[in-house]
Coordinates of C-alpha atoms and ligand atoms in Angstrom, one line a residue:
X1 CA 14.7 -13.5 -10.3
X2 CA 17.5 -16.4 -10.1
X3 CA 18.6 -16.9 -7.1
X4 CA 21.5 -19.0 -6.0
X5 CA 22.6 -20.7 -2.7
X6 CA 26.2 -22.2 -1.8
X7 CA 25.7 -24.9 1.2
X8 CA 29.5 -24.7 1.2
X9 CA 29.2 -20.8 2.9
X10 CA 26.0 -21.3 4.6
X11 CA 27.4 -21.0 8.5
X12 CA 30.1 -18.4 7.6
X13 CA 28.9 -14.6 8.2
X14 CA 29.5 -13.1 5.4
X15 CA 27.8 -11.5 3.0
X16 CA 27.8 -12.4 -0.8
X17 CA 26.4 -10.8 -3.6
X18 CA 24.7 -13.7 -5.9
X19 CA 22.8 -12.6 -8.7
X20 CA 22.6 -9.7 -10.7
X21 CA 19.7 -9.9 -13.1
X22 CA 18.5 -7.1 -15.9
X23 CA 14.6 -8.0 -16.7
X24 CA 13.5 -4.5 -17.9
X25 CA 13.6 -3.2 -21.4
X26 CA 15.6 -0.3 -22.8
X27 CA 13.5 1.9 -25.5
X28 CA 15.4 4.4 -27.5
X29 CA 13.0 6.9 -29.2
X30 CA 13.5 8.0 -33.1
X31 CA 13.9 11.7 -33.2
X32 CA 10.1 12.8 -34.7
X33 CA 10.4 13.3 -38.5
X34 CA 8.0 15.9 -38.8
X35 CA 6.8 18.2 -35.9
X36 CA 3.3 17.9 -34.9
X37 CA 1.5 21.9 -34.6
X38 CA -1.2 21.2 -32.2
X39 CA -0.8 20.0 -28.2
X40 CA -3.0 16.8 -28.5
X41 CA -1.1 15.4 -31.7
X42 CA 1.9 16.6 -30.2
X43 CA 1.1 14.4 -27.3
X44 CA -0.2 11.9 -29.0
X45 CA 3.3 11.2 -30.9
X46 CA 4.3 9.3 -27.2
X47 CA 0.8 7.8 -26.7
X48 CA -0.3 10.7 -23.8
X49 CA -3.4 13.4 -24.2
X50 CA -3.0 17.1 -23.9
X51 CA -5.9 18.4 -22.0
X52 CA -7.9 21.6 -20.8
X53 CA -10.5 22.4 -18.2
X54 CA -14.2 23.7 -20.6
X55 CA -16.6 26.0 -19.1
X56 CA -20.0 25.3 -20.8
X57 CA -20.7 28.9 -20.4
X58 CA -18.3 29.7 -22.6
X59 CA -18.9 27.4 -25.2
X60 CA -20.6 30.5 -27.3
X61 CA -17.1 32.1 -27.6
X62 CA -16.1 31.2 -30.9
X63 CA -12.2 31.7 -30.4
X64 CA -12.3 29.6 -27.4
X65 CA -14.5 27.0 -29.3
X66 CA -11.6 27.5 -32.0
X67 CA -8.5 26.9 -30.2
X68 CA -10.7 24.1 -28.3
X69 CA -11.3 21.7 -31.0
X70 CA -7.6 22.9 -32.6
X71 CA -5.2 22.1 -29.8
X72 CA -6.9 19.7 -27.2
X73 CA -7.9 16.0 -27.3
X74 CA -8.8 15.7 -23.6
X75 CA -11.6 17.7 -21.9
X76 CA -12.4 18.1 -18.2
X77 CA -15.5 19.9 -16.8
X78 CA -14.3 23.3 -15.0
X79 CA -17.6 23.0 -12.8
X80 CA -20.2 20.8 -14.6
X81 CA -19.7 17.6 -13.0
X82 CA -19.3 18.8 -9.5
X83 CA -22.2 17.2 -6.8
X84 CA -23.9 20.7 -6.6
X85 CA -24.3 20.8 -10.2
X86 CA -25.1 17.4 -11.2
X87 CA -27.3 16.8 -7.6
X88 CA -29.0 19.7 -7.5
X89 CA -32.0 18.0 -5.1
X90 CA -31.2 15.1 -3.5
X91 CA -32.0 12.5 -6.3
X92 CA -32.9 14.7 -8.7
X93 CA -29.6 14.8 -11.3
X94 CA -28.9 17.3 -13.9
X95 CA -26.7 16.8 -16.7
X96 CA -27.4 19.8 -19.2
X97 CA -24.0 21.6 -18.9
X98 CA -22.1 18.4 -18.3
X99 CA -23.7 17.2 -21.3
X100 CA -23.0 20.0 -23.4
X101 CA -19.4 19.8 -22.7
X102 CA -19.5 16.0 -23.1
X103 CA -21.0 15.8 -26.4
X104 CA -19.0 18.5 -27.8
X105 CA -16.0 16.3 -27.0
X106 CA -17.4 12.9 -28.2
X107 CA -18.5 14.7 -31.5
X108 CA -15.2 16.0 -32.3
X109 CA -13.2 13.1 -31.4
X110 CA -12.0 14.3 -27.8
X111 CA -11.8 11.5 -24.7
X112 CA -13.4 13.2 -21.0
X113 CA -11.8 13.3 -17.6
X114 CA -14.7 13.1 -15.0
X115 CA -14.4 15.5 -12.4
X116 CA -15.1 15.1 -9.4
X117 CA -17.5 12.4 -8.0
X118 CA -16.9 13.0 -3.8
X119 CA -15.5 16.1 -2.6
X120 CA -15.4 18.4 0.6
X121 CA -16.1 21.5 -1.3
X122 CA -18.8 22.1 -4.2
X123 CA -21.4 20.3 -2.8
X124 CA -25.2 20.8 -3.0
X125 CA -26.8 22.4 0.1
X126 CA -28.9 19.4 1.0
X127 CA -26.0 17.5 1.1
X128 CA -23.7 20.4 2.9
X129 CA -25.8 19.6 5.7
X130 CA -25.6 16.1 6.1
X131 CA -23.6 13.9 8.2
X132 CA -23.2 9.9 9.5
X133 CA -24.6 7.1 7.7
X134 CA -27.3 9.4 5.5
X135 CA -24.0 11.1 4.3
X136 CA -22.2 8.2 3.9
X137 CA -24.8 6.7 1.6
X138 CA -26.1 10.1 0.0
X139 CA -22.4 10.4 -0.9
X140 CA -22.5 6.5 -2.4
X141 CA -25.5 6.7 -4.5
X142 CA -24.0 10.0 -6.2
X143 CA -20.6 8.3 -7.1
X144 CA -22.9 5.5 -8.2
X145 CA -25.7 7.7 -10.3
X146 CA -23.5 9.9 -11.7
X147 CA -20.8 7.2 -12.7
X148 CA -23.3 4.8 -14.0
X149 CA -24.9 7.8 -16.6
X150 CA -21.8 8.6 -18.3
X151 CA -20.7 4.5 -18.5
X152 CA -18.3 4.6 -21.5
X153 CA -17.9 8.0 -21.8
X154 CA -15.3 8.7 -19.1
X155 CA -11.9 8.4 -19.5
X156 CA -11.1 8.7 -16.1
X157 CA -12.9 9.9 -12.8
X158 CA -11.8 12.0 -10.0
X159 CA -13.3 9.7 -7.9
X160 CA -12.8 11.9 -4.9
X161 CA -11.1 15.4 -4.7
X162 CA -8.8 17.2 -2.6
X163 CA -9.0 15.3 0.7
X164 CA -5.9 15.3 2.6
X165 CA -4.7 18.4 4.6
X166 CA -2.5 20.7 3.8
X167 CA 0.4 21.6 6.5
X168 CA 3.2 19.3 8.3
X169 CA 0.9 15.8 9.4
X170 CA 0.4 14.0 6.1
X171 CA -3.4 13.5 6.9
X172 CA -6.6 13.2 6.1
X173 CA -8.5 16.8 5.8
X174 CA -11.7 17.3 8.2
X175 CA -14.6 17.3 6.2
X176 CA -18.3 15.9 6.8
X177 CA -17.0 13.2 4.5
X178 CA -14.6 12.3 6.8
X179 CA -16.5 12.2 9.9
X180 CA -18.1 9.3 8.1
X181 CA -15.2 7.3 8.6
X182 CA -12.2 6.8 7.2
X183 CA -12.9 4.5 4.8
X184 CA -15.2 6.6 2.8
X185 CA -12.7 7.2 0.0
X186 CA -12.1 3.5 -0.4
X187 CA -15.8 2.7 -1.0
X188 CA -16.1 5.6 -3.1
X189 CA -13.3 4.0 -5.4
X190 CA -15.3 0.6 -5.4
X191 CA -18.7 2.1 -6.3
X192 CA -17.3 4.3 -9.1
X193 CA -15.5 0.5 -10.5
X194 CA -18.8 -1.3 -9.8
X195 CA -20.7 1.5 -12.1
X196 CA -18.3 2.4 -14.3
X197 CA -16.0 -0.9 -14.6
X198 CA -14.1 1.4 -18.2
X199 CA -13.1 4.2 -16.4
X200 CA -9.6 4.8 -14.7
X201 CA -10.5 5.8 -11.2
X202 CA -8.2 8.5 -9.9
X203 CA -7.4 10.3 -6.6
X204 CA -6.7 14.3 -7.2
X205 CA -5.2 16.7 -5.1
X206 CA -3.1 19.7 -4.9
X207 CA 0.2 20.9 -3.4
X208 CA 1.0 17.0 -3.6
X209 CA 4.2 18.2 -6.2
X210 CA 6.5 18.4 -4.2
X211 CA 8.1 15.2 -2.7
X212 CA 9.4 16.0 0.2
X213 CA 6.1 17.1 1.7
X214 CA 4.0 15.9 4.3
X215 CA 1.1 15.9 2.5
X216 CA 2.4 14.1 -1.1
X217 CA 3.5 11.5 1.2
X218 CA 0.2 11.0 2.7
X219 CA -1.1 10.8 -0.6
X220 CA 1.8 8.4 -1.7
X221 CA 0.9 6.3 1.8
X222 CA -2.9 5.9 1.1
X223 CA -2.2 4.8 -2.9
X224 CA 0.2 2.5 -1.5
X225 CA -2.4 0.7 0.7
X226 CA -4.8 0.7 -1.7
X227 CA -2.9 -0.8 -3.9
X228 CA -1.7 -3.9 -1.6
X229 CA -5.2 -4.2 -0.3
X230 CA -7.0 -4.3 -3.6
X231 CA -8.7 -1.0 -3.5
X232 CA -9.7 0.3 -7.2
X233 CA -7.6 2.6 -7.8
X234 CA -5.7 3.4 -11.5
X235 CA -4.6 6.7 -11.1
X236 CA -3.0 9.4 -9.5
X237 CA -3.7 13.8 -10.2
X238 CA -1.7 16.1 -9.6
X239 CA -3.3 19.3 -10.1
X240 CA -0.2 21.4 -10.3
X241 CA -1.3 25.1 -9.7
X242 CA 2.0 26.7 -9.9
X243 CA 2.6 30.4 -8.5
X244 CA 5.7 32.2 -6.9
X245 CA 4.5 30.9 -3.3
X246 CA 4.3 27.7 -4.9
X247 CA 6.3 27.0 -7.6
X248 CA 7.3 24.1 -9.2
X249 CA 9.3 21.9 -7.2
X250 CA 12.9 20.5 -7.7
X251 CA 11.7 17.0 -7.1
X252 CA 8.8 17.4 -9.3
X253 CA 9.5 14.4 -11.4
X254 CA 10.6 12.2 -8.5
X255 CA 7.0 12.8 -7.3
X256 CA 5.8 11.4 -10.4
X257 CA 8.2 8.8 -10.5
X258 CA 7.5 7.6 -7.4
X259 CA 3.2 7.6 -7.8
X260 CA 4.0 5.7 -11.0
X261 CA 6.3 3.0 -9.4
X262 CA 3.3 2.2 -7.0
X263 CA 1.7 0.9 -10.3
X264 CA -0.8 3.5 -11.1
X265 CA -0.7 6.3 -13.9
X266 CA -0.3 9.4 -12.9
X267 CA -2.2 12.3 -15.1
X268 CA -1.1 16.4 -14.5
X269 CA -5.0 17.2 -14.3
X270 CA -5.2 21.2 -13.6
X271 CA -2.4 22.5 -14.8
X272 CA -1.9 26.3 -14.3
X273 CA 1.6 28.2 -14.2
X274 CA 1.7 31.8 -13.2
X275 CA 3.7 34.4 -14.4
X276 CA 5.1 35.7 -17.9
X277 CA 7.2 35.3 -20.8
X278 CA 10.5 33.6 -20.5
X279 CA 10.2 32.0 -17.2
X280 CA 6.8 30.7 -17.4
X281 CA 7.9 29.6 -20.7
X282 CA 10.8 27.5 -18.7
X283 CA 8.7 26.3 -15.9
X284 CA 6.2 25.2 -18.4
X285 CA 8.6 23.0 -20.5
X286 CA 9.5 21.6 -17.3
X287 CA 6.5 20.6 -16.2
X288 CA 5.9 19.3 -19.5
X289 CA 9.4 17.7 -19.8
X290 CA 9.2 15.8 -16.1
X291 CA 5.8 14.0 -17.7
X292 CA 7.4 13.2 -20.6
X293 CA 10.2 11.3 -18.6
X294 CA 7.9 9.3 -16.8
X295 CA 6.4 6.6 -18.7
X296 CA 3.7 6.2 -16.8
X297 CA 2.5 9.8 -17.1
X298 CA -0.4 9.6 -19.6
X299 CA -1.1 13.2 -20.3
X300 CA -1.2 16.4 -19.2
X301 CA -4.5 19.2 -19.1
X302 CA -4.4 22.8 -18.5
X303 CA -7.1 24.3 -16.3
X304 CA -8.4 26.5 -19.0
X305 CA -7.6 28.1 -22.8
X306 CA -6.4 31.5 -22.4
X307 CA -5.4 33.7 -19.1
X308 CA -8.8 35.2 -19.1
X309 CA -10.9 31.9 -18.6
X310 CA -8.1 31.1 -16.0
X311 CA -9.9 31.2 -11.9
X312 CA -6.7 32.9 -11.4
X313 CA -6.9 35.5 -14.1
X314 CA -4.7 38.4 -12.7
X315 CA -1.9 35.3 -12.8
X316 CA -1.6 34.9 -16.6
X317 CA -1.4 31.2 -15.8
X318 CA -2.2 29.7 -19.4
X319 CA -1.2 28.7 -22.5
X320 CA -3.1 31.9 -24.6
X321 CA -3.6 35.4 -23.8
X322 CA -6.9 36.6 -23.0
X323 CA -7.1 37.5 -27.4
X324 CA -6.6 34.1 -27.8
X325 CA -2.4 34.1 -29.2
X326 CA -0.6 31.5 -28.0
X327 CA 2.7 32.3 -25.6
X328 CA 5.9 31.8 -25.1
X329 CA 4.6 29.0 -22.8
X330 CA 2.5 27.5 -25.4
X331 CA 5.7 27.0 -27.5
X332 CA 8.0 25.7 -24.9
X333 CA 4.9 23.3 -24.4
X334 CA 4.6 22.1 -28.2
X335 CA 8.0 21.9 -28.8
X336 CA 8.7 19.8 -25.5
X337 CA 6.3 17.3 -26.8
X338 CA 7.5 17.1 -29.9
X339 CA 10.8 16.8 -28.8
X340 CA 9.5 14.0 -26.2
X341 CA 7.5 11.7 -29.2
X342 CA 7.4 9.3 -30.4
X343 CA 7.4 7.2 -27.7
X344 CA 8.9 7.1 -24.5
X345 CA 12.1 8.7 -24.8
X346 CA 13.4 7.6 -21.3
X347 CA 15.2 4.1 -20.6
X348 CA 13.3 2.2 -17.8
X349 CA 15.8 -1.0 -16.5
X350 CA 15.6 -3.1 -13.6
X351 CA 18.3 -4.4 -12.2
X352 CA 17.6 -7.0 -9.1
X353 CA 20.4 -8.1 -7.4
X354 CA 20.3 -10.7 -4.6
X355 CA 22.0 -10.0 -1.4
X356 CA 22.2 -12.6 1.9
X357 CA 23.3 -12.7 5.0
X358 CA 24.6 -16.2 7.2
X359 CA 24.8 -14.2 10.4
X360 CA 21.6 -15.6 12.1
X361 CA 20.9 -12.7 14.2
X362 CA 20.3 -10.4 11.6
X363 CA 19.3 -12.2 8.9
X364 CA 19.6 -11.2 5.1
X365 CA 17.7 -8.7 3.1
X366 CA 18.1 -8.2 -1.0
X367 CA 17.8 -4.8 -2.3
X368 CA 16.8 -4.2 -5.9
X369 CA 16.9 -1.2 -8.4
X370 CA 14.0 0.1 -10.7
X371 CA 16.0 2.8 -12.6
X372 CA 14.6 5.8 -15.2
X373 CA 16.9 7.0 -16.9
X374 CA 16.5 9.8 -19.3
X375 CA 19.3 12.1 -21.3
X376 CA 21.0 13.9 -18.4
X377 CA 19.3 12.3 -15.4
X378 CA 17.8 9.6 -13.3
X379 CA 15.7 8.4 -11.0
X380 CA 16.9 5.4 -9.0
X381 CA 14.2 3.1 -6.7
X382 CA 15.6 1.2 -4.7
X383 CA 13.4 -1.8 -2.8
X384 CA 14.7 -3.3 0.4
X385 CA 13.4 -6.7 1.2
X386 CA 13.5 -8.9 4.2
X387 CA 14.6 -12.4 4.0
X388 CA 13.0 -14.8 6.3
X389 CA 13.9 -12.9 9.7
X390 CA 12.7 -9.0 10.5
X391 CA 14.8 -6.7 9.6
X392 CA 15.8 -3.8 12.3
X393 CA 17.9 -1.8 10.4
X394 CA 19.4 -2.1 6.9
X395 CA 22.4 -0.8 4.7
X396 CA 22.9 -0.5 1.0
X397 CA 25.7 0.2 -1.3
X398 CA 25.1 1.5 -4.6
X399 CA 28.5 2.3 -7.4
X400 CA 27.6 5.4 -9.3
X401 CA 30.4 5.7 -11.8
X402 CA 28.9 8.5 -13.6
X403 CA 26.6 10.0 -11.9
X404 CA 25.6 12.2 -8.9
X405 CA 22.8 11.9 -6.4
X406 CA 21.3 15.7 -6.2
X407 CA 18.7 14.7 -3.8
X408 CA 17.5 11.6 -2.1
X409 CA 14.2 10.3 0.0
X410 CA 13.6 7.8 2.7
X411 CA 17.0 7.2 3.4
X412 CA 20.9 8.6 4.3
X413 CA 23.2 9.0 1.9
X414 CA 27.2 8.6 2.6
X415 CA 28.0 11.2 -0.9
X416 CA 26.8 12.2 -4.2
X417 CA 29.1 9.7 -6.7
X418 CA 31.4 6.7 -6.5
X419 CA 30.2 3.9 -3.8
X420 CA 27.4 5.3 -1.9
X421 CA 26.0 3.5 1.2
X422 CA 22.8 4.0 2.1
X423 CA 21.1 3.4 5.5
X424 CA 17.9 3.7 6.6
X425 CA 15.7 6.5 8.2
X426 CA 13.9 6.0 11.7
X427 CA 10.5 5.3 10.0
X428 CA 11.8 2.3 8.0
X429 CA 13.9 0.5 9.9
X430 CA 11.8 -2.6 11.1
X431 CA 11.1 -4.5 8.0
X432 CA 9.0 -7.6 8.8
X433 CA 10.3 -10.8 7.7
X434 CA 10.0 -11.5 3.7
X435 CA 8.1 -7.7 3.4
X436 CA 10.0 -4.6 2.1
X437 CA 10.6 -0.8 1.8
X438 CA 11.8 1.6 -0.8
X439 CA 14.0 4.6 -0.9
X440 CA 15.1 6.4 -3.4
X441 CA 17.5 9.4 -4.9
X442 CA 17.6 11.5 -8.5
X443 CA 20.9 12.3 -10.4
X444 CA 22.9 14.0 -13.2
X445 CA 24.0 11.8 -15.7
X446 CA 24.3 8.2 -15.5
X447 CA 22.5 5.7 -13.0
X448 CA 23.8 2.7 -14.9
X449 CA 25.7 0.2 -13.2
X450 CA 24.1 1.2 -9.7
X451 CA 24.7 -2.6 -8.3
X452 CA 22.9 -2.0 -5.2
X453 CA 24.1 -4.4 -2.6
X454 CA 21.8 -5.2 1.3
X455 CA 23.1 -5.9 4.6
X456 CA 21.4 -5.9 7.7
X457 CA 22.7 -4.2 10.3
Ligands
LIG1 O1 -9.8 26.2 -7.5 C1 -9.2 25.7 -8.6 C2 -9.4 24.3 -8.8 C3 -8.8 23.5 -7.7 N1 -9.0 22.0 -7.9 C4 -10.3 21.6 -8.0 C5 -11.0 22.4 -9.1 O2 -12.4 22.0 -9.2 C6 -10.9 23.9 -8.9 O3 -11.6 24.6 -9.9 C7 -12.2 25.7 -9.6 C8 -12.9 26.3 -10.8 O4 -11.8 26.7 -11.7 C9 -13.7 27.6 -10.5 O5 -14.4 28.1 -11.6 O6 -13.3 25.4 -8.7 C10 -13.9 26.6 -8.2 C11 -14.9 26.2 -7.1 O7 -14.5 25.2 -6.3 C12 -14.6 27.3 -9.3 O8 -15.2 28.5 -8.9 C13 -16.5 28.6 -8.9 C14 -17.0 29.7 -8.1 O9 -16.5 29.5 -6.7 C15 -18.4 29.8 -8.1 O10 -18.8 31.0 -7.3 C16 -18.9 29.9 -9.5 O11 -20.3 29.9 -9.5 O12 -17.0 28.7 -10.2 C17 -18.4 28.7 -10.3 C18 -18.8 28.7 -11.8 O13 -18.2 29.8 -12.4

């Protein structure tokens, strides 16, 4: 970032815009010259996997085996990998289904998601039971047994499952696991990396789509402080189980956005969509098309092959019907991808402009853009930063020339288009001296040219 000073302004109180400085890249995508047929090479024309949950009990079902080794290149174990199964008996492990699944990937060419390592639910009786320190390290030795027998097998781990609340707080869920202390997911996260040092290691969790709720932000919070405190962490799930009570948010790509821009990937790991025909065709492509925007979305995997292998089965969730023809939704799928690859199709640019301050009672603050911009739409970030004094509340102005905000998080808006000022929310206000916040808002059209200027105020 350049940054330049004037001593000939330095005691006036103004405020002067100094540098305006475009370091990212800008990737324009040829259109695909030949359509792929299959999910996986239809993913893999933009570098990302299309997955699906395998049960090894159906792995004698040849049209399941069929469209298995056909469509997918990523597999995830439906049950096999779970504590109960693979820690039967306390130290005793047991791998036969897991292995099954595993092998049958590896020989036709397929990479493995690990799932899950800790969780609340699905785990042995022995274990059920437990609680303190004996958990804690029960718990540890598992993440570290199991981890350390598939070493470079695993694509990436659910290193721990499902373990913040649902409902208005943002917490942590109650679980025996969490009577151990909070820290327990952390030092699952560092045993998984100390046995498996290959792996991605990933949080999962449901109902974590939508942005705008409680519990997606607790998520978004935790990731956030692993990140800055050198937890091991490389990705994010969302599991993305779709129904009419909980259907596919608005903001669903914002919530990706926003997990990748804390530097991890972020994988859709159980995908399920319920419904029929046209619309779950439509919610389908969107799901599929949101990933596709976000560069840092590496693939996508369907919680089972067709709507009779789905937990949900009355739902109709999947991709095949229970004979094993592909759906409206499979289509909208395959030809989203292919319309997404090769490569990245969005435009990823950050601006950084500088911003001070001379009044020394507020001191100055610079505010600068990451922006994703895709054919249609964006999604602007926008970091505040502190200069050398706190900051107690902050201002920024943003020019959207041709463009409108459709919805915005972590701070208020003045409009939708033209010169927008910002200001922040009561939760991120105080920003301590040199340290920083983020907010953000998605549009139609444009986000070029946003300019985002700081005050303090
Ligand atoms: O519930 C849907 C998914 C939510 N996220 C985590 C996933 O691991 C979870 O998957 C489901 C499986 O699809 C079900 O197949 O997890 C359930 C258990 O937590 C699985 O159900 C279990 C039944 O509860 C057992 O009774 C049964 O023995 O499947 C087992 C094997 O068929």
């Amino acid at each position: 970032m350049m940054r330049l000073t004037s001593k000939s302004v330095a005691l006036i109180p103004i405020i002067a815009t100094v540098a305006t400085v475009v370091i990212g890249a800008t990737l324009i995508a040829p259109p695909a010259a030949n359509a792929a047929t299959t999910l996986g090479a239809a993913a893999q024309q933009s570098g990302r996997y299309f997955g699906t949950a395998v049960a090894a009990g159906r792995l004698g079902d040849s049209t399941y085996t069929g469209i298995l080794n056909r469509e997918f290149d990523m597999v995830t174990a439906e049950n096999e990998m779970k504590m109960d199964a693979t820690e039967p008996n306390q130290n005793q492990f047991s791998y036969g289904n897991a292995d099954r699944i595993v092998n049958l990937a590896r020989n036709q060419g397929k990479r493995i998601r690990g799932h899950a390592l800790a969780w609340h639910s699905q785990q042995p009786r022995w274990m059920e039971n437990m609680s303190g320190t004996a958990l804690r390290n029960a718990m540890l030795n598992h993440v570290t047994q199991v981890a350390t027998y598939y070493r470079g097998k695993i694509y990436a781990w659910d290193v721990v499952n499902e373990a913040f609340a649902d409902g208005s707080g943002g917490g942590r869920r109650d679980s025996n696991l969490q009577r151990t202390g909070n820290d327990w997911i952390e030092a699952a996260f560092r045993a998984a990396r100390a046995a498996d040092p290959g792996a991605k290691l990933c949080y999962n969790d449901y109902n974590t789509d939508d942005w705008s709720h409680a519990k997606t932000q607790g998520v978004y919070r935790m990731v956030q402080d692993f990140k800055s405190r050198g937890v091991p962490i490389d990705c994010v799930g969302l599991q993305s189980h779709f129904n009419s009570q909980s259907p596919v948010p608005s903001n669903y790509q914002t919530t990706l956005q926003n997990f990748a821009n804390l530097g991890v990937d972020v994988q859709i790991t159980e995908l399920d969509i319920e419904g029929s025909g046209s619309s779950q065709a439509s919610n389908y492509d969107r799901v599929t098309r949101a990933c596709l925007a976000v560069t840092r979305c590496t693939g996508i995997t369907v919680w089972g092959i067709r709507d009779t292998d789905s937990w949900r089965a009355s739902g109709t969730p999947l991709l095949f019907d229970g004979n094993g023809n592909k759906k409206a939704a499979y289509n909208s799928v395959l030809d989203a991808l292919n319309a997404g690859g090769p490569g990245p199709t969005s435009t990823t640019t950050t601006t950084t402009t500088t911003t001070t301050s001379n009044d020394p009672g507020t001191g100055g603050c610079t505010a600068a853009v990451s922006l994703n911009q895709w054919n249609g739409g964006f999604v602007a970030t926008i970091k505040v930063t502190a200069g050398s004094s706190a900051l107690r509340g902050w201002r920024v102005t943003t020019t959207l020339s041709n463009g409108t905000v459709t919805s915005s998080w972590s701070a208020n808006g003045s409009g939708t288009s033209g010169t927008v000022n910002w200001s922040n929310v009561d939760y991120n206000a105080n920003v301590p001296a040199g340290q920083s916040t983020e907010f953000g808002f998605q549009g139609n059209g444009s986000g070029a040219g946003l300019n985002p200027s700081c005050t303090a105020s």
